XYZ file of C-alpha atoms in Angstrom:
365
model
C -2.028 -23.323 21.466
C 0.497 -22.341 19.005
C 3.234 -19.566 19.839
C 1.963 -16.273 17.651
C 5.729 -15.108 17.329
C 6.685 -18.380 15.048
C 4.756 -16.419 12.302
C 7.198 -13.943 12.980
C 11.121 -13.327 11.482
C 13.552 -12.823 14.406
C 13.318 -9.222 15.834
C 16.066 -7.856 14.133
C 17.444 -5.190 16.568
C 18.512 -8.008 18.225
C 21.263 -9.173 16.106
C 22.631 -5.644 16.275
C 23.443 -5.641 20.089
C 26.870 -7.527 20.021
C 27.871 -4.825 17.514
C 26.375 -2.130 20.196
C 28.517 -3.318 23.075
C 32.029 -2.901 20.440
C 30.903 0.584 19.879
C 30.363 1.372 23.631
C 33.105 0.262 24.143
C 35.474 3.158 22.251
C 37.148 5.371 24.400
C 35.320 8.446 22.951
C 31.715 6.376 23.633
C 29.283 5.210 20.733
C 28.136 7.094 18.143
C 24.498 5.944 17.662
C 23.482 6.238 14.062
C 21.013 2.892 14.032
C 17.430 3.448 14.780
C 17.013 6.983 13.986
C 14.811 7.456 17.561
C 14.355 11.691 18.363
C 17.307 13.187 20.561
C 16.402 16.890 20.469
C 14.266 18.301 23.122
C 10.143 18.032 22.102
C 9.541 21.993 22.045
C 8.182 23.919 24.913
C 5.364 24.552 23.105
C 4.324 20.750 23.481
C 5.272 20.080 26.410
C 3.003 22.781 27.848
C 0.175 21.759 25.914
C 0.781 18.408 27.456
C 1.449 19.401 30.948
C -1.666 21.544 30.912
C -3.450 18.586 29.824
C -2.316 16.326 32.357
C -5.143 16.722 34.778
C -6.881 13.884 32.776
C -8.826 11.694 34.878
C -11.504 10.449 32.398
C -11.071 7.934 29.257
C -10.140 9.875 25.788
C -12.207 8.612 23.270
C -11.198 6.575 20.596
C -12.028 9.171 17.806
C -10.199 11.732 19.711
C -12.089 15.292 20.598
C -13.501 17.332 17.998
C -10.653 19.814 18.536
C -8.038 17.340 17.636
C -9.884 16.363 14.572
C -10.351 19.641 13.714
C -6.263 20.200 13.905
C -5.584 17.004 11.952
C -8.099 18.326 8.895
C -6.611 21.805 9.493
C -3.356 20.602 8.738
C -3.664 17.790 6.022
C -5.473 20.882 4.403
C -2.461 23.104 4.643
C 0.276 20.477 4.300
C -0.586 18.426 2.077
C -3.101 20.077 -0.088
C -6.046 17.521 0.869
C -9.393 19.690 0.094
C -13.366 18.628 1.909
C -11.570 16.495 4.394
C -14.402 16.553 6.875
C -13.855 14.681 10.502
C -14.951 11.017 9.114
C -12.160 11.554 7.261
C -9.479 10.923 10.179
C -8.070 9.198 12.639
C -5.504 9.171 15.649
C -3.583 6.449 16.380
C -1.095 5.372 19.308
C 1.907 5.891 17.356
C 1.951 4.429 13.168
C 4.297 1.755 14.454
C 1.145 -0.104 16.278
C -0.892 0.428 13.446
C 1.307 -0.554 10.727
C 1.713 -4.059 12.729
C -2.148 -4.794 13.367
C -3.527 -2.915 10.487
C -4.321 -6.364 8.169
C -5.933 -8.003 11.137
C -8.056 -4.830 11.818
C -9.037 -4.870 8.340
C -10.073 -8.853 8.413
C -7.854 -9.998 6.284
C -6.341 -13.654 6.545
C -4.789 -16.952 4.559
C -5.515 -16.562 0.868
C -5.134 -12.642 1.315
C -2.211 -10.638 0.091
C 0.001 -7.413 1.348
C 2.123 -5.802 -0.892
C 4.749 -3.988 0.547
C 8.071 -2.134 -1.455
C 11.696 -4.694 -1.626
C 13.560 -2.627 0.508
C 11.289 -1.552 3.511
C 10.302 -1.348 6.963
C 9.783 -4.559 8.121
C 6.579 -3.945 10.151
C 5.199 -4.445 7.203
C 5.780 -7.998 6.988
C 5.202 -8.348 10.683
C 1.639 -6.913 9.836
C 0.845 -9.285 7.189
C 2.375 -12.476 9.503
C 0.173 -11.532 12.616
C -3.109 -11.733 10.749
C -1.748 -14.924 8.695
C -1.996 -13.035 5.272
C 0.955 -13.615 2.702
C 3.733 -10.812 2.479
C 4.531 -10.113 -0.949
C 7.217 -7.087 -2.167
C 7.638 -5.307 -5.347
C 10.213 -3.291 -7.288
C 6.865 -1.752 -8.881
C 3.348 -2.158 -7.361
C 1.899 -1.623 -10.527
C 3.378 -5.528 -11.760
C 2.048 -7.004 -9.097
C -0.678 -10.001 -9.349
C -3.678 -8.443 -8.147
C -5.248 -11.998 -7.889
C -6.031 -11.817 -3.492
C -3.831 -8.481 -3.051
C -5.983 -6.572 -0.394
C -3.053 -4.121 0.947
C -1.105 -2.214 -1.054
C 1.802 -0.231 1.389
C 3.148 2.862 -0.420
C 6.065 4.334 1.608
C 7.024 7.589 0.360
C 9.852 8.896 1.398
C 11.139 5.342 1.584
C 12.594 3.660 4.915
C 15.101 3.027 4.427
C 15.994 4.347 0.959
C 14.955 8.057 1.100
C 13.644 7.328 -2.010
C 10.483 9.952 -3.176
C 7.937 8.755 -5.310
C 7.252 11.302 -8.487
C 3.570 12.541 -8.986
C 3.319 10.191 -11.933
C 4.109 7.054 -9.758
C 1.495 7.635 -7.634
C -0.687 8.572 -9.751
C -0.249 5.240 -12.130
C -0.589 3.820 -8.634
C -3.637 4.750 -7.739
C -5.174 4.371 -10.667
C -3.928 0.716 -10.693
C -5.216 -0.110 -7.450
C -8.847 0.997 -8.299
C -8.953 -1.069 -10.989
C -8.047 -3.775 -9.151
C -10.350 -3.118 -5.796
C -7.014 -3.323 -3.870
C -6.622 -0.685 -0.873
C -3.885 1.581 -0.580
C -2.264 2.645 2.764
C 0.105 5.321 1.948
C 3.182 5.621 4.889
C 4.245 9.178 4.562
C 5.747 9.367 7.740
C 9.164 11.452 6.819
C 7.114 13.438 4.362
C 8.321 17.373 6.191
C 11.958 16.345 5.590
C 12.280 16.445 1.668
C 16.242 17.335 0.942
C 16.698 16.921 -2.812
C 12.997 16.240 -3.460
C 9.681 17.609 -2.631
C 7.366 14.582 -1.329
C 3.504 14.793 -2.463
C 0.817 12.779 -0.519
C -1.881 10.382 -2.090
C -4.059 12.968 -0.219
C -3.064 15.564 -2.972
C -6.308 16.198 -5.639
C -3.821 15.792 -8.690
C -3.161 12.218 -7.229
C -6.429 11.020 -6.260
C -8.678 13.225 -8.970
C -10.563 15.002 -5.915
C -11.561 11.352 -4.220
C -9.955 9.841 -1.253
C -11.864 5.883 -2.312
C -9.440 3.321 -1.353
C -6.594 5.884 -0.177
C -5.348 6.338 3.597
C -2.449 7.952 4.448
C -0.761 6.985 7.456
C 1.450 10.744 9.344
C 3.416 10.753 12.667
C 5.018 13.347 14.817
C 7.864 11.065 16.176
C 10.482 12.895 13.511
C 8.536 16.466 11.976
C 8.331 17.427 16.409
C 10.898 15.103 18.348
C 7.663 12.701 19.545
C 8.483 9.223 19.575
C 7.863 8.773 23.112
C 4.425 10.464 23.203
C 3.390 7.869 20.244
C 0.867 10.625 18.608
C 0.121 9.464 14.943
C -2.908 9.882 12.906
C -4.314 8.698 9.310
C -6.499 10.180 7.036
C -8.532 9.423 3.659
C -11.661 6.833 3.124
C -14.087 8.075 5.714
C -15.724 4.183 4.667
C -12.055 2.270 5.661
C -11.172 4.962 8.959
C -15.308 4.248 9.676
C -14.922 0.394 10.345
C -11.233 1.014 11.897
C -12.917 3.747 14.289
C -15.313 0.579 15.525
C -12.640 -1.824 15.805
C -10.632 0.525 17.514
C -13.330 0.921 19.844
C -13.884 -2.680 20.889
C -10.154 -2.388 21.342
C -9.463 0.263 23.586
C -6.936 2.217 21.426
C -6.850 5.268 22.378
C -4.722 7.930 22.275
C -3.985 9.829 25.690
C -6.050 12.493 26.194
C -2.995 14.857 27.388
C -1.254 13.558 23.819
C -4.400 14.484 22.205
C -3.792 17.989 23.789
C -0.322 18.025 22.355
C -0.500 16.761 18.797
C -3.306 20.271 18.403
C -0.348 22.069 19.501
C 1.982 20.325 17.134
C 0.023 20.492 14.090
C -0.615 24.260 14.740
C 2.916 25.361 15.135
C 5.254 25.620 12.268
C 8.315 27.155 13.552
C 9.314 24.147 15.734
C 9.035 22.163 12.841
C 11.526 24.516 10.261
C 14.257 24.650 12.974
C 14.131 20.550 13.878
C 14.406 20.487 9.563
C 17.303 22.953 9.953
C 19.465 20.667 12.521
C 18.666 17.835 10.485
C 20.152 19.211 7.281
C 23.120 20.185 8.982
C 23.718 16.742 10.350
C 22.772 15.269 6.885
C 25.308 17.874 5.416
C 28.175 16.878 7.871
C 27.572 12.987 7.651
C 27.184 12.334 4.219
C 30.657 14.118 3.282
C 32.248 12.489 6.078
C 30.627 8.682 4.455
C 31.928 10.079 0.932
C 35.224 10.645 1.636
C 35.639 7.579 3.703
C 34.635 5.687 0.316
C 31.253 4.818 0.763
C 28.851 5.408 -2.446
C 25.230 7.495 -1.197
C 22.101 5.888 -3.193
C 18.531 7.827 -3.024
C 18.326 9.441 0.176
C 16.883 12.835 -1.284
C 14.431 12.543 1.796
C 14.003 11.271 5.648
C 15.851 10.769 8.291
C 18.685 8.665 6.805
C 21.612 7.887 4.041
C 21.499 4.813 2.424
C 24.965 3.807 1.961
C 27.218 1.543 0.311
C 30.834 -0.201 0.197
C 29.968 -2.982 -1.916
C 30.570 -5.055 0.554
C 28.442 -7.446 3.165
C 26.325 -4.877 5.345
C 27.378 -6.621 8.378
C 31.394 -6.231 7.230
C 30.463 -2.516 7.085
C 28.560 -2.613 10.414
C 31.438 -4.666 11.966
C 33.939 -2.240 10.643
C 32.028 1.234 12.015
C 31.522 -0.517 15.206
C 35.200 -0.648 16.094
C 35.413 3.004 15.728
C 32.648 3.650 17.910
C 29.701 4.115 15.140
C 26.642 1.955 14.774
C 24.429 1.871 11.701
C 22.021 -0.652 10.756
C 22.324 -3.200 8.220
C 20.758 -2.976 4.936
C 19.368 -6.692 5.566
C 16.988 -5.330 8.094
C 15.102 -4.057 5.514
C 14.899 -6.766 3.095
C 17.476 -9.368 1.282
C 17.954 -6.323 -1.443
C 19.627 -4.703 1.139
C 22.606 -6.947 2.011
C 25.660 -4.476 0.800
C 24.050 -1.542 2.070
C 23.566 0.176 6.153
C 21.391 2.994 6.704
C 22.953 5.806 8.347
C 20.498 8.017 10.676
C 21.027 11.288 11.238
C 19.679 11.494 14.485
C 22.466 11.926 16.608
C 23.379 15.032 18.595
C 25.446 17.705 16.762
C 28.446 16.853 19.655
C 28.056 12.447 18.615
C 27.819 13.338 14.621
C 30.851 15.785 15.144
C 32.611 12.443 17.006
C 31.512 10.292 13.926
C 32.883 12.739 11.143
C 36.657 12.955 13.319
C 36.207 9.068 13.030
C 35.807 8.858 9.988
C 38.292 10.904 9.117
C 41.139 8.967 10.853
């Protein structure tokens, strides 16, 4: 039986962790800037919702309760402008990280198939198309692509790790490309509440899909919009057909979300204010870091959205990475992300205001 992780590239958080132990070691402590993982407290409005929850003792269902699909309609509604999205029209998921990485196996595909994914990008992605034995293929413009065996088209707008948005007229050429072609379209949208310089519109959106959701899911997550990552609460929405099969898949599967999660992604999606003041410490860390970057000569590309700066030296990532790491900062490499990324790190913003503070003294010296 052959190993299923030789399909795979090498995990690449690994490579990172002699470059961890330089920046622990500073005097001052690290300055964490890598993965971009929640470090604000999840509001108290969650947690109650999840606490009162807790007394659980019965399997959630896979579909998740009528309540919870009522808040994920509720909100796509409001949020992103998504009109008749009925409950076959969603879907919870144990975090998007999971189903980014099993999605082409749920959906059958195999050798001979294709996933398209953007240059620069999250490299579950790739991990995604490996584990099911498809063949990863990127794009500067999805709209070039051969559509000859493309079944999976990824869309990531705002871009990990870029921050780039995606205008109205890119998706809609997108779209319109795709359903010519019969290829399906999985739209990650994942840092869409944290526009900067750029307001971020979903495939949901009627003046991007012309009032049909055929061959369009869009993948959300409350890791980043509500401090979540550890509760692993995502959800898509879009082709009642596609989230149909997935629901029976899922099924057979057991992947279900928690039913005390359940309780707190309702209270989540129905609370705004948490939301606006998590955007509002965000922007001042974004404010703080990227004039801190500047003036320590590094160039800012894109980044007009999510949770990180895409910066450059012009210089090998892992140079720049070695350099930070000596005074105590850690970013990741731009190689992560794809070969297109080899002179630039991505810089999250993540940190507490007391660590990005430390970073911008740093920098400074």
């Amino acid at each position: 039986m052959g190993a299923v992780s030789a399909r795979l590239p090498v995990f690449p958080w690994d490579r990172l962790e002699p470059y961890k132990a330089t920046a622990a070691a500073h005097a001052d402590g690290i300055v964490d800037l890598s993965v971009g993982t929640p470090v604000d407290p999840v509001p108290p409005l969650i947690q109650k919702a999840l606490a009162d929850a807790s007394d659980s003792p019965g399997y959630p269902t896979v579909w998740g309760t009528p309540a919870l699909r009522d808040a994920l309609t509720g909100w796509a509604g409001r949020r992103l402008g998504a009109t008749g999205l009925t409950h076959e029209n969603v879907l919870p998921v144990v975090g998007s990280k999971e189903l980014v990485a099993w999605l082409p196996t749920q959906l059958g595909l195999g050798a001979g198939d294709k996933v398209a994914y953007p240059r620069l990008a999250y490299p579950t992605y790739e991990v995604g198309a490996r584990l099911a034995g498809a063949e990863p293929v990127v794009y500067d413009d999805p709209t070039e692509l051969d559509p000859t065996g493309l079944k999976l088209l990824w869309l990531n707008s705002p871009s990990n790790p870029t921050g780039r948005v995606l205008s109205a007229d890119e998706l809609r050429r997108t779209v319109a490309w795709a359903r010519e072609h019969g290829v399906l379209i999985f739209s990650d949208e994942c840092y869409l509440e944290l526009g900067w310089e750029a307001d971020p519109v979903s495939v949901l959106h009627p003046e991007i899909n012309g009032g049909s959701y055929d061959g369009l899911v869009a993948v959300h997550s409350l890791s980043k919009r509500s401090n979540l990552a550890g509760y692993r609460a995502a959800f898509l929405a879009g082709d009642a057909a596609v989230l149909g099969e997935l629901l029976q898949i899922r099924k057979h599967g057991g992947m279900m979300v928690a039913a005390p999660v359940q309780a707190a992604t309702i209270a989540a999606l129905g609370d705004t204010e948490h939301v606006a003041e998590q955007r509002e410490r965000y922007a001042r860390r974004r404010t703080a870091l990227r004039a801190a970057f500047e003036a320590a000569g590094f160039r800012i590309e894109h980044s007009e959205a999510s949770l990180y700066l895409w910066a450059t030296r012009d210089e090998p990532c892992w140079d720049t990475v070695g350099d930070l790491s000596k005074r105590g900062i850690l970013v990741a490499p731009g190689d992560f992300y794809g070969p297109a990324g080899g002179q630039f790190v991505r810089i999250a913003f993540t940190a507490t205001d007391e660590r990005v503070d430390a970073a911008v003294r740093r920098l400074a010296e």
